């Protein structure tokens, strides 16, 4: 069954990242969905930053996102 991801208005990027037990998929409007993979996907969280075109990068317990103006480090 196909469903549209609730990323809002913008361009969705096919660079889905698996980190731990979660999948991360982003849109250029700054929205990132955190999902649990499986037959029926489950959105665990929706996060919003400023506009970006990069794929989140994970290193240890940190996630890095490069936006047009900033480099964010999220985690411990």
Tab-separated table of C-alpha atoms in Angstrom:
chain	number	residue	atom	x	y	z
A	1	UNK	CA	0.000	0.000	0.000
A	2	UNK	CA	1.507	3.333	-1.057
A	3	UNK	CA	1.091	6.398	1.146
A	4	UNK	CA	2.351	9.955	0.907
A	5	UNK	CA	4.794	10.855	3.656
A	6	UNK	CA	3.639	13.795	5.806
A	7	UNK	CA	6.609	16.039	4.984
A	8	UNK	CA	4.585	19.103	4.049
A	9	UNK	CA	5.204	21.314	1.055
A	10	UNK	CA	8.627	20.931	-0.564
A	11	UNK	CA	10.797	18.449	-2.418
A	12	UNK	CA	11.307	15.070	-0.765
A	13	UNK	CA	14.746	13.504	-1.042
A	14	UNK	CA	15.333	9.813	-1.699
A	15	UNK	CA	18.366	9.662	0.608
A	16	UNK	CA	16.775	7.729	3.442
A	17	UNK	CA	19.149	7.125	6.334
A	18	UNK	CA	19.003	4.241	8.809
A	19	UNK	CA	20.410	5.081	12.238
A	20	UNK	CA	19.804	2.721	15.125
A	21	UNK	CA	16.262	1.379	14.769
A	22	UNK	CA	14.927	4.413	12.895
A	23	UNK	CA	14.724	5.670	9.323
A	24	UNK	CA	15.227	9.388	8.633
A	25	UNK	CA	13.789	11.042	5.521
A	26	UNK	CA	13.897	14.780	4.813
A	27	UNK	CA	12.391	17.477	2.642
A	28	UNK	CA	14.041	20.696	1.479
A	29	UNK	CA	11.530	22.663	3.567
A	30	UNK	CA	13.487	21.592	6.662
A	31	UNK	CA	11.186	18.779	7.806
A	32	UNK	CA	12.671	15.429	8.816
A	33	UNK	CA	10.536	12.404	9.619
A	34	UNK	CA	11.793	9.769	12.032
A	35	UNK	CA	10.108	6.455	11.255
A	36	UNK	CA	10.168	2.864	12.429
A	37	UNK	CA	10.620	0.537	9.471
A	38	UNK	CA	8.294	-2.373	8.941
A	39	UNK	CA	5.325	-3.522	6.896
A	40	UNK	CA	3.319	-0.584	8.185
A	41	UNK	CA	5.583	2.357	8.787
A	42	UNK	CA	5.149	4.372	11.965
A	43	UNK	CA	6.163	8.026	12.293
A	44	UNK	CA	7.983	8.349	15.632
A	45	UNK	CA	8.749	12.076	15.367
A	46	UNK	CA	8.607	15.035	13.016
A	47	UNK	CA	11.350	17.647	13.323
A	48	UNK	CA	11.621	21.045	11.659
A	49	UNK	CA	14.754	23.109	10.952
A	50	UNK	CA	15.491	25.783	8.420
A	51	UNK	CA	15.681	25.062	4.667
A	52	UNK	CA	18.343	22.485	3.710
A	53	UNK	CA	19.334	20.259	0.801
A	54	UNK	CA	21.697	17.861	2.552
A	55	UNK	CA	21.264	14.356	3.906
A	56	UNK	CA	21.622	14.010	7.685
A	57	UNK	CA	24.870	12.327	8.705
A	58	UNK	CA	25.158	10.183	11.823
A	59	UNK	CA	28.281	9.633	13.894
A	60	UNK	CA	27.948	7.811	17.196
A	61	UNK	CA	24.991	9.352	19.041
A	62	UNK	CA	25.103	12.585	17.053
A	63	UNK	CA	23.288	13.723	13.934
A	64	UNK	CA	24.719	16.486	11.740
A	65	UNK	CA	22.644	18.556	9.329
A	66	UNK	CA	24.067	21.272	7.078
A	67	UNK	CA	21.601	24.009	6.177
A	68	UNK	CA	22.173	27.049	3.982
A	69	UNK	CA	23.318	29.076	7.019
A	70	UNK	CA	24.288	26.676	9.807
A	71	UNK	CA	25.725	23.285	10.701
A	72	UNK	CA	23.628	21.598	13.373
A	73	UNK	CA	24.837	18.873	15.717
A	74	UNK	CA	21.975	17.114	17.489
A	75	UNK	CA	22.647	14.533	20.188
A	76	UNK	CA	25.002	13.803	23.034
